[in-house]
CSV table of C-alpha atoms in Angstrom, one decimal:
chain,number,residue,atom,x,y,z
A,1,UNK,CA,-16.0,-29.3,8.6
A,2,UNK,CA,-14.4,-27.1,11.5
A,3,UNK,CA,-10.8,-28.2,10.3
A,4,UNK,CA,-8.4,-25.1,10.8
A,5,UNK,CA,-5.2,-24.9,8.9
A,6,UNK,CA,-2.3,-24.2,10.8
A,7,UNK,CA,-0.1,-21.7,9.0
A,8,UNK,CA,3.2,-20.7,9.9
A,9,UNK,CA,5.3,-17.9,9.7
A,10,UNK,CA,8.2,-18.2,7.7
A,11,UNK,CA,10.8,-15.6,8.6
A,12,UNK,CA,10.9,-17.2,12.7
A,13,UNK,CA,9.5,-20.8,12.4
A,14,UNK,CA,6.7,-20.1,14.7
A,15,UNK,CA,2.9,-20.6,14.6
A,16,UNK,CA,0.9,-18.3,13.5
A,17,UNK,CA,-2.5,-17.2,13.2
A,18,UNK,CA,-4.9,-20.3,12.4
A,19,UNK,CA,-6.9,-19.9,8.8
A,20,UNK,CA,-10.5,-21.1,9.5
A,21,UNK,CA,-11.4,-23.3,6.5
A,22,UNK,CA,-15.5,-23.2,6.7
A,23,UNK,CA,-14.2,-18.7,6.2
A,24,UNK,CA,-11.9,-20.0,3.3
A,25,UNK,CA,-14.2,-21.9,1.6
A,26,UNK,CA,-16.8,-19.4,2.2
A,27,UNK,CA,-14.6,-16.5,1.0
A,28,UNK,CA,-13.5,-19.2,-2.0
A,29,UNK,CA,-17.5,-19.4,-3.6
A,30,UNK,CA,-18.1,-15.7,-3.4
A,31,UNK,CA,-14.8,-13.9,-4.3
A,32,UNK,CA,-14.3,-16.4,-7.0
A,33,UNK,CA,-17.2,-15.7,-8.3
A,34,UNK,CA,-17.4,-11.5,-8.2
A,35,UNK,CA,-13.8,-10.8,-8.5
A,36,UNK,CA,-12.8,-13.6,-11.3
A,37,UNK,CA,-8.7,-14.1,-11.9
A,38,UNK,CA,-8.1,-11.4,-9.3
A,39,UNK,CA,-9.7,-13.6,-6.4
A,40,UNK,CA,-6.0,-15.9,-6.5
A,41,UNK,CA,-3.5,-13.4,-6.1
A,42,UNK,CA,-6.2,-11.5,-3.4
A,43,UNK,CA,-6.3,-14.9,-1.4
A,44,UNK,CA,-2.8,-15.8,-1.6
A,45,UNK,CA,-2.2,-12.0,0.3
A,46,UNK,CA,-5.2,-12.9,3.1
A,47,UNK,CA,-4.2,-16.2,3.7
A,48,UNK,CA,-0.8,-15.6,3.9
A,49,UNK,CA,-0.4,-13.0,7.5
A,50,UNK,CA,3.3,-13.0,7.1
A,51,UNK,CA,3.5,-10.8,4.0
A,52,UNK,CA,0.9,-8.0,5.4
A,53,UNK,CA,2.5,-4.9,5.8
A,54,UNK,CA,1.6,-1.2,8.4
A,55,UNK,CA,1.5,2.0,7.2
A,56,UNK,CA,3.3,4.9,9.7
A,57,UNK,CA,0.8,7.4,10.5
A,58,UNK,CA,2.7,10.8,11.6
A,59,UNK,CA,1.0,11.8,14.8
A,60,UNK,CA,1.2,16.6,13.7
A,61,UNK,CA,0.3,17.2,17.4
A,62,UNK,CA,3.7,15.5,18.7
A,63,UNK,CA,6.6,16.0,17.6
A,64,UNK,CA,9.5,13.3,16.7
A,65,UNK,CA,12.6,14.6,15.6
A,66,UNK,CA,14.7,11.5,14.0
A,67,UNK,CA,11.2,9.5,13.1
A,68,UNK,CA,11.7,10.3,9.0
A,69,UNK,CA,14.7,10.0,8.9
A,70,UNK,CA,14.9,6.5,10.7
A,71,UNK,CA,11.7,5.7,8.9
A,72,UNK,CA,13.8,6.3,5.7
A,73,UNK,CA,16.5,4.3,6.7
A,74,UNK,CA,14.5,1.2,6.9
A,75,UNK,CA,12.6,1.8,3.6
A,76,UNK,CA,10.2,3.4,4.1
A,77,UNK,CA,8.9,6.7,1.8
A,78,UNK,CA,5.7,9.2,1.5
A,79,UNK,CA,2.9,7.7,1.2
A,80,UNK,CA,0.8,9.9,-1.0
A,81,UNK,CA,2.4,12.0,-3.9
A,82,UNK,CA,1.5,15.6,-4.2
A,83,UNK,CA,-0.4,14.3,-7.7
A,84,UNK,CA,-3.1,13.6,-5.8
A,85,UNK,CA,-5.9,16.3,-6.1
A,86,UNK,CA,-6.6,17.0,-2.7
A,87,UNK,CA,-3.4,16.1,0.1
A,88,UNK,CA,-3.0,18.1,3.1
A,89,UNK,CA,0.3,19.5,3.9
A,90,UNK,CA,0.2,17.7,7.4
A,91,UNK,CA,-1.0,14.4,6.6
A,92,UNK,CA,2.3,12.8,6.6
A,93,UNK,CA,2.4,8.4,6.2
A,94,UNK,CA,5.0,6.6,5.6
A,95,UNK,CA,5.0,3.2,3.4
A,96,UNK,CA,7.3,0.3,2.5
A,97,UNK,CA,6.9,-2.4,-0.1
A,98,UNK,CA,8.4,-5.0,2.5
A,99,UNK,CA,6.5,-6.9,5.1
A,100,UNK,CA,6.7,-6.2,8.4
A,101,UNK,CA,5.5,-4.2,11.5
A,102,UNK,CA,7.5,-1.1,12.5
A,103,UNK,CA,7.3,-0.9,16.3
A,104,UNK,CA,4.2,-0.1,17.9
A,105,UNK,CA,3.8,2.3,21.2
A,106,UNK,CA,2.3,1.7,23.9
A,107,UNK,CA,-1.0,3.5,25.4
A,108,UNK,CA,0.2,6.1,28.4
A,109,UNK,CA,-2.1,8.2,30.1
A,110,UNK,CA,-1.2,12.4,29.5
A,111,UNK,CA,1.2,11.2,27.0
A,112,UNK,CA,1.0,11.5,23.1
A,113,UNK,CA,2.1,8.7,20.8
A,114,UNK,CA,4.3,9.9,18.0
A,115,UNK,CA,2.8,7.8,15.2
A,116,UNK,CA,0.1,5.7,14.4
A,117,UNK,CA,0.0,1.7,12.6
A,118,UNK,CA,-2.6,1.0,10.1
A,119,UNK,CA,-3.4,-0.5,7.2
A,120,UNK,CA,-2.7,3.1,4.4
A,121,UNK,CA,-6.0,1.9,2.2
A,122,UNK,CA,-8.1,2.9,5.7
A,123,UNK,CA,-6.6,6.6,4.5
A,124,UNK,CA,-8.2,7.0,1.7
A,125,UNK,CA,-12.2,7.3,3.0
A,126,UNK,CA,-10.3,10.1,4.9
A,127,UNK,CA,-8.8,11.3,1.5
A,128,UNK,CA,-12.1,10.9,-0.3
A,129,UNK,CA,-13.9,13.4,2.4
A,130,UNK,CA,-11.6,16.2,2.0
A,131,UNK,CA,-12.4,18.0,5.0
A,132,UNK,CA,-11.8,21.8,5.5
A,133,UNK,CA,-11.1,24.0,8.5
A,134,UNK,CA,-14.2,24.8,10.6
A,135,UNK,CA,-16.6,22.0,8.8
A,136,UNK,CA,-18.9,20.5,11.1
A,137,UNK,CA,-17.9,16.6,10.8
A,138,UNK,CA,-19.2,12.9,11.8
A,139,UNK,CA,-17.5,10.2,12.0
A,140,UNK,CA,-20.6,8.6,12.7
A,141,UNK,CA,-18.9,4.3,13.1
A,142,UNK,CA,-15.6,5.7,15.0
A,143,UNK,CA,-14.1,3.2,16.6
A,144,UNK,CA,-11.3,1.9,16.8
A,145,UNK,CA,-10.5,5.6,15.6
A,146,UNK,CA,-7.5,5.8,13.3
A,147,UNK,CA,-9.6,7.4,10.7
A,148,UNK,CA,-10.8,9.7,13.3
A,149,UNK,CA,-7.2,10.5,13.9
A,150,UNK,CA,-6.2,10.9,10.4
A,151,UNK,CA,-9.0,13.3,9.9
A,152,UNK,CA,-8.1,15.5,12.4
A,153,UNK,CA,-4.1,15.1,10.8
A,154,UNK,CA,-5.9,16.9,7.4
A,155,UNK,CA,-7.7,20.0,9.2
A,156,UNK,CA,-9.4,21.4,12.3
A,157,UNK,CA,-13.1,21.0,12.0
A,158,UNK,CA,-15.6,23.1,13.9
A,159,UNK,CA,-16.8,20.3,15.6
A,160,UNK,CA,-16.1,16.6,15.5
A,161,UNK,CA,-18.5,14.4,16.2
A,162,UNK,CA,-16.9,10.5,16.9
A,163,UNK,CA,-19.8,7.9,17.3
A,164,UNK,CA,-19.5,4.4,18.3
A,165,UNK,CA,-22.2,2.2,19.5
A,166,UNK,CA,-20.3,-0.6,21.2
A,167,UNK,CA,-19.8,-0.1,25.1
A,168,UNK,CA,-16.5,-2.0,24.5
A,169,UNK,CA,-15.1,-0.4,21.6
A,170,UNK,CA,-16.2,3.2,22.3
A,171,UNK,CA,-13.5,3.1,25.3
A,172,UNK,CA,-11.2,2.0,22.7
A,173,UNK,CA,-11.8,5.0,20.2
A,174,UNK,CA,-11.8,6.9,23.1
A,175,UNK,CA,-8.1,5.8,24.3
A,176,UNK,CA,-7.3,6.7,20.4
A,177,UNK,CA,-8.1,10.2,20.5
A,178,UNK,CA,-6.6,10.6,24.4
A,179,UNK,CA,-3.2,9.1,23.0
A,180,UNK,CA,-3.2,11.7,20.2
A,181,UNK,CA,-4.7,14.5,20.3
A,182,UNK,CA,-3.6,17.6,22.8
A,183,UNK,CA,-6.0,18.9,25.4
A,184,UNK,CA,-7.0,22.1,23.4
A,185,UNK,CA,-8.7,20.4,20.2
A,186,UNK,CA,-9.8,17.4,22.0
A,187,UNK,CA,-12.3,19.9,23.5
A,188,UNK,CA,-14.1,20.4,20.2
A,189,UNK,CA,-14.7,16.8,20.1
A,190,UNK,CA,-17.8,14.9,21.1
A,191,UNK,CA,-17.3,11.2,21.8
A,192,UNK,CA,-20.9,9.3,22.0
A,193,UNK,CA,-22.2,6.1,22.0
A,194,UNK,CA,-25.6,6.2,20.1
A,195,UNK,CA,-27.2,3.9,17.6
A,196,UNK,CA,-26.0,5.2,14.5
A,197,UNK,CA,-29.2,4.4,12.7
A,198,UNK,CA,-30.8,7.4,15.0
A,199,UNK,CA,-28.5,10.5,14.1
A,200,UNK,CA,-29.7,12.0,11.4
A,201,UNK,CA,-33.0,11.8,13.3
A,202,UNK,CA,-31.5,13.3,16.3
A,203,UNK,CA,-29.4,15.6,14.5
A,204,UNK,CA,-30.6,17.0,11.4
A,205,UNK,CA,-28.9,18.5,8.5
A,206,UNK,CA,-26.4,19.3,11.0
A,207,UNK,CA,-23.0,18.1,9.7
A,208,UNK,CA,-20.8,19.4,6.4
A,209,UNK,CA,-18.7,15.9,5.8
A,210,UNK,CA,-19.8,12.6,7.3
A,211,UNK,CA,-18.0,9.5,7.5
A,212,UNK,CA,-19.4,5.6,7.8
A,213,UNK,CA,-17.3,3.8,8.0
A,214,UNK,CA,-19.8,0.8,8.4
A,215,UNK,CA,-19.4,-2.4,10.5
A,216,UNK,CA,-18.6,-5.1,7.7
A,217,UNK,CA,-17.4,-8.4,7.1
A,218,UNK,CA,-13.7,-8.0,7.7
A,219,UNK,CA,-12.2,-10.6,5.6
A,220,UNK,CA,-8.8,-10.4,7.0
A,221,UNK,CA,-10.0,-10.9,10.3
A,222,UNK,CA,-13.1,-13.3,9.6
A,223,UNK,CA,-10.4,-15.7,7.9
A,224,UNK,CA,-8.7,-16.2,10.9
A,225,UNK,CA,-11.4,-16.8,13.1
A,226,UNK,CA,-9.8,-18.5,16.6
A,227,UNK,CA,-13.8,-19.9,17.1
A,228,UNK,CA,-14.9,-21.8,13.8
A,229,UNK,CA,-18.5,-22.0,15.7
A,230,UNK,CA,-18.4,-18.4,15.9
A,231,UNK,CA,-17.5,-17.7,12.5
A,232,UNK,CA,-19.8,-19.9,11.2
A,233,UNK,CA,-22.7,-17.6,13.0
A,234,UNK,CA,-21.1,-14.4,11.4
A,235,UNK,CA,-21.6,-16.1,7.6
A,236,UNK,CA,-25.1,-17.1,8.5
A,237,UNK,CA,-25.6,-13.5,9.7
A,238,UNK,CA,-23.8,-12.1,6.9
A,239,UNK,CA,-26.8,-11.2,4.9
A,240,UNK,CA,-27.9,-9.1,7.6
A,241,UNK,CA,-25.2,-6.5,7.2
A,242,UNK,CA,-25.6,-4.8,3.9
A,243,UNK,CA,-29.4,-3.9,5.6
A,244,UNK,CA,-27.7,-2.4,8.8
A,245,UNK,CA,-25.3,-0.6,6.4
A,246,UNK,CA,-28.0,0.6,4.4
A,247,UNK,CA,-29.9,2.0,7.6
A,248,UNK,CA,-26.8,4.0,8.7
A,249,UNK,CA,-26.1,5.3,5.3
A,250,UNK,CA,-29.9,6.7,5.5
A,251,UNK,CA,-29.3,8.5,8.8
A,252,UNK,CA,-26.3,9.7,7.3
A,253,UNK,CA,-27.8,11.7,4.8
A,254,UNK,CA,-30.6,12.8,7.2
A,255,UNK,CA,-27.7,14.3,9.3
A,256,UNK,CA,-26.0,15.6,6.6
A,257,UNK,CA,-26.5,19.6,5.0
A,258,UNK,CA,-27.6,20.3,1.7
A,259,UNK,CA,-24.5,20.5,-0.2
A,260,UNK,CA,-22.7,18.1,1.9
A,261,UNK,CA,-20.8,15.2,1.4
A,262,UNK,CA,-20.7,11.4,2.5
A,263,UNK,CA,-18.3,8.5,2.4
A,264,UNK,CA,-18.7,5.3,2.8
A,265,UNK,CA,-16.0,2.5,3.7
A,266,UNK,CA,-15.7,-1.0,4.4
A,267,UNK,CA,-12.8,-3.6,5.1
A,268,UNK,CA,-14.8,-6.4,2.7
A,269,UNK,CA,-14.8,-7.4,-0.9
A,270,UNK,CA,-18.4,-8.3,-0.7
A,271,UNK,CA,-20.4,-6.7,-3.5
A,272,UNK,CA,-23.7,-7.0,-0.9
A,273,UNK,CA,-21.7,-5.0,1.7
A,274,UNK,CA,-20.0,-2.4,-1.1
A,275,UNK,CA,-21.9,-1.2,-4.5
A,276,UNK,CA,-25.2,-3.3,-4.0
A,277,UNK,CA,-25.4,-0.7,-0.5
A,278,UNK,CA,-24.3,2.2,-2.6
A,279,UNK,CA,-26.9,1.7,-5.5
A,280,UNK,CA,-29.8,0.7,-3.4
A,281,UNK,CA,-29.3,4.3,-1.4
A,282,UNK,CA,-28.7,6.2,-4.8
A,283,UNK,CA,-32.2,4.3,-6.0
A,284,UNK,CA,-33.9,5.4,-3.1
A,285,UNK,CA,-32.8,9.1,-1.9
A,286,UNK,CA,-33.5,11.1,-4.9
A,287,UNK,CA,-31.5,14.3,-3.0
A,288,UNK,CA,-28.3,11.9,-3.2
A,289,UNK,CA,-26.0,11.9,-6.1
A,290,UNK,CA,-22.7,10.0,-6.9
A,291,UNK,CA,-19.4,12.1,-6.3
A,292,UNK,CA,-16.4,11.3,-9.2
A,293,UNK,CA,-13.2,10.2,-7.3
A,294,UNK,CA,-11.6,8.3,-10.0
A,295,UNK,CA,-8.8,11.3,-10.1
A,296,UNK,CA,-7.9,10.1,-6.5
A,297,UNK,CA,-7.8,6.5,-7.7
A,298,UNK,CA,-5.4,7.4,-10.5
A,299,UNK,CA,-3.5,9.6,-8.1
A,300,UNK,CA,-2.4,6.7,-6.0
A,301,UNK,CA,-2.1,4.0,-8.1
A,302,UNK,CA,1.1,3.2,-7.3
A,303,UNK,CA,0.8,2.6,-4.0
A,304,UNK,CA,-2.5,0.4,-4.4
A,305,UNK,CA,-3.9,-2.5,-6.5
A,306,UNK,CA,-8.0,-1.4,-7.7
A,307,UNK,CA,-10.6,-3.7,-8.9
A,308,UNK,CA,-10.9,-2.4,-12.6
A,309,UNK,CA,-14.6,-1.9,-13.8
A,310,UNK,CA,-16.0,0.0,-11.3
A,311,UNK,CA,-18.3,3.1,-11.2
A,312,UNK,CA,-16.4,6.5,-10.7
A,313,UNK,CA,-17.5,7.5,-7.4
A,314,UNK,CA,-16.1,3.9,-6.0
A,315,UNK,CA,-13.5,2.0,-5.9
A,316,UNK,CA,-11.6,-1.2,-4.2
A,317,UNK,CA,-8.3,-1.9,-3.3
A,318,UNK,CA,-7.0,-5.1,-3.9
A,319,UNK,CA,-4.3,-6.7,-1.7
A,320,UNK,CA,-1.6,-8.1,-3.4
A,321,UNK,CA,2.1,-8.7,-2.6
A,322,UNK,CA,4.5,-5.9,-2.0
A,323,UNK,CA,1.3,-3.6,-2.1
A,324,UNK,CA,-1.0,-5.5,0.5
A,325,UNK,CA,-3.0,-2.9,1.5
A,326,UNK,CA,-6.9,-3.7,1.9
A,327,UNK,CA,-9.5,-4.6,1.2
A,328,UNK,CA,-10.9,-1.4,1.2
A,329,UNK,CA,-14.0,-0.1,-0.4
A,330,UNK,CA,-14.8,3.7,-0.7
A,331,UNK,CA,-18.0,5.9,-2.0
A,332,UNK,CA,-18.4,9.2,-2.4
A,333,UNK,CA,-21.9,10.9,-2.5
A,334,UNK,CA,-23.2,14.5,-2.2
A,335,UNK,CA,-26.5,15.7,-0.8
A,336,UNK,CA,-27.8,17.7,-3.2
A,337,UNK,CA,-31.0,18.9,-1.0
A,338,UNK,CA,-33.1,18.7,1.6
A,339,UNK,CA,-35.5,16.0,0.2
């Protein structure tokens, strides 16, 4: 029942990550049965760690003379074409249909890190909230905090607000934001660690663009579980999520103006944990309404693979080989009053 499956990687010989089967088979009932024919090529890209690719996030607050063009060299190109409707000048990321990890940097106290790895779906919540100079912003789920970095690569908010609950985790987002951000603009940041259930209450109708980008069942990470006890406590627990999801979507909205705008994001497939959330908050806040980002969709669809038949404020990317980016979900909604 616990049996893990040793997998190895291919280009060096070595052994890898270990797939947890009690995940697998888990992932194999469910996915199967929401995604149909797409489920096979999706597992063959989570199962298989040695084909998963990094984005290059350009770090605007450091600069790198010789990055793009090395970057360039080894394949990689622009991420996101000027097609897309809404693209700031200074978000730069860098993309390459091969597999493989350009090299990381390293954490260094008064020091600023050049670029940043990530997965280039996690962009696209950051896309999707298209946020302007001076807006008042949450990021109300922060850590580890490459969105929180990416946003601040699209504009200079008011005030930025980067929540994480998690002792552990909030030291981490914090680390983020000290290895790229100068001294000047990290001062109009707030780093807390509050419930995120609690904000809106504690802070309403306060913020222009908020981001939740909730805690989910990361299927990339879940299938690899290193302790197959643990992970068989997550999928008992699993059902517990889309509730705690729903909750900080509520506060959300509380702590969000009239005429503002939310997104939501997870790193799952799970319908529970993605539309089900979405449509049980649109049935029950009347002052919420859906927000169309289908154009963004179509903008990037050559960089990512999207479940077809979705509504048009969603949408989920798809890993798949050569483009194994996600999973990704992302919802846009507007607050169209205060009740």
């Amino acid at each position: 029942f616990f049996l893990c499956l040793k997998v190895e990687k291919r280009t060096k010989g070595k052994l890898q990550k270990q797939i947890c089967q009690v995940v697998l088979d888990h992932f194999e009932k469910q996915y199967r049965a929401e995604l149909g024919d797409a489920w096979s090529s999706v597992r063959a890209v989570l199962t298989s760690p040695w084909c998963w690719q990094h984005a290059v996030l350009l770090n605007r607050f450091c600069q790198s003379p010789g990055l793009e063009s090395s970057l360039a060299e080894q394949g990689y190109h622009p991420a996101f074409p000027a097609a897309l409707p809404y693209v700031p000048a200074a978000l730069r990321c860098y993309t390459s249909t091969a597999p493989g990890r350009f090299p990381s940097q390293r954490h260094q106290p008064g020091r600023l890190k050049e670029y940043f790895l990530l997965n280039a779906a996690s962009l696209l919540p950051v896309l999707a909230l298209e946020v302007q100079d001076g807006e008042g912003v949450l990021d109300l789920c922060a850590a580890p905090g490459g969105k929180s970095v990416a946003i601040l690569q699209c504009a200079h908010p008011g005030h930025f607000h980067c929540n994480e609950y998690d002792d552990l985790r909030s030291r981490w987002l914090e680390q983020t934001i000290e290895s790229f951000i100068p001294d000047p603009l990290i001062n109009l940041i707030t780093v807390s660690k509050l419930d995120g259930r609690q904000i809106g209450d504690l802070q309403p109708e306060f913020y222009d663009k908020v981001l939740v980008d909730a805690p989910c069942s990361n299927d990339r990470s879940w299938l690899f579980s290193a302790d197959p006890q643990q992970a068989v406590l997550r999928l008992m627990q699993r059902k517990e999520l889309s509730f705690l999801q729903f909750q900080l979507l509520r506060s959300a909205v509380k702590a969000l103006r009239p005429g503002g705008c939310l997104v939501y994001s997870t790193c799952t497939l799970s319908r529970a944990e993605n539309s089900d959330v979405i449509n049980l908050l649109l049935n029950s806040c009347s002052n919420v309404v859906p927000v169309d980002i289908s154009g963004m969709a179509r903008g990037v669809s050559q960089e990512f693979t999207f479940l077809s038949g979705t509504q048009e404020h969603e949408l989920l990317v798809l890993p798949e080989k050569g483009r194994a980016w996600g999973p990704m979900y992302v919802a846009k909604l507007k607050k169209v009053s205060s009740t």
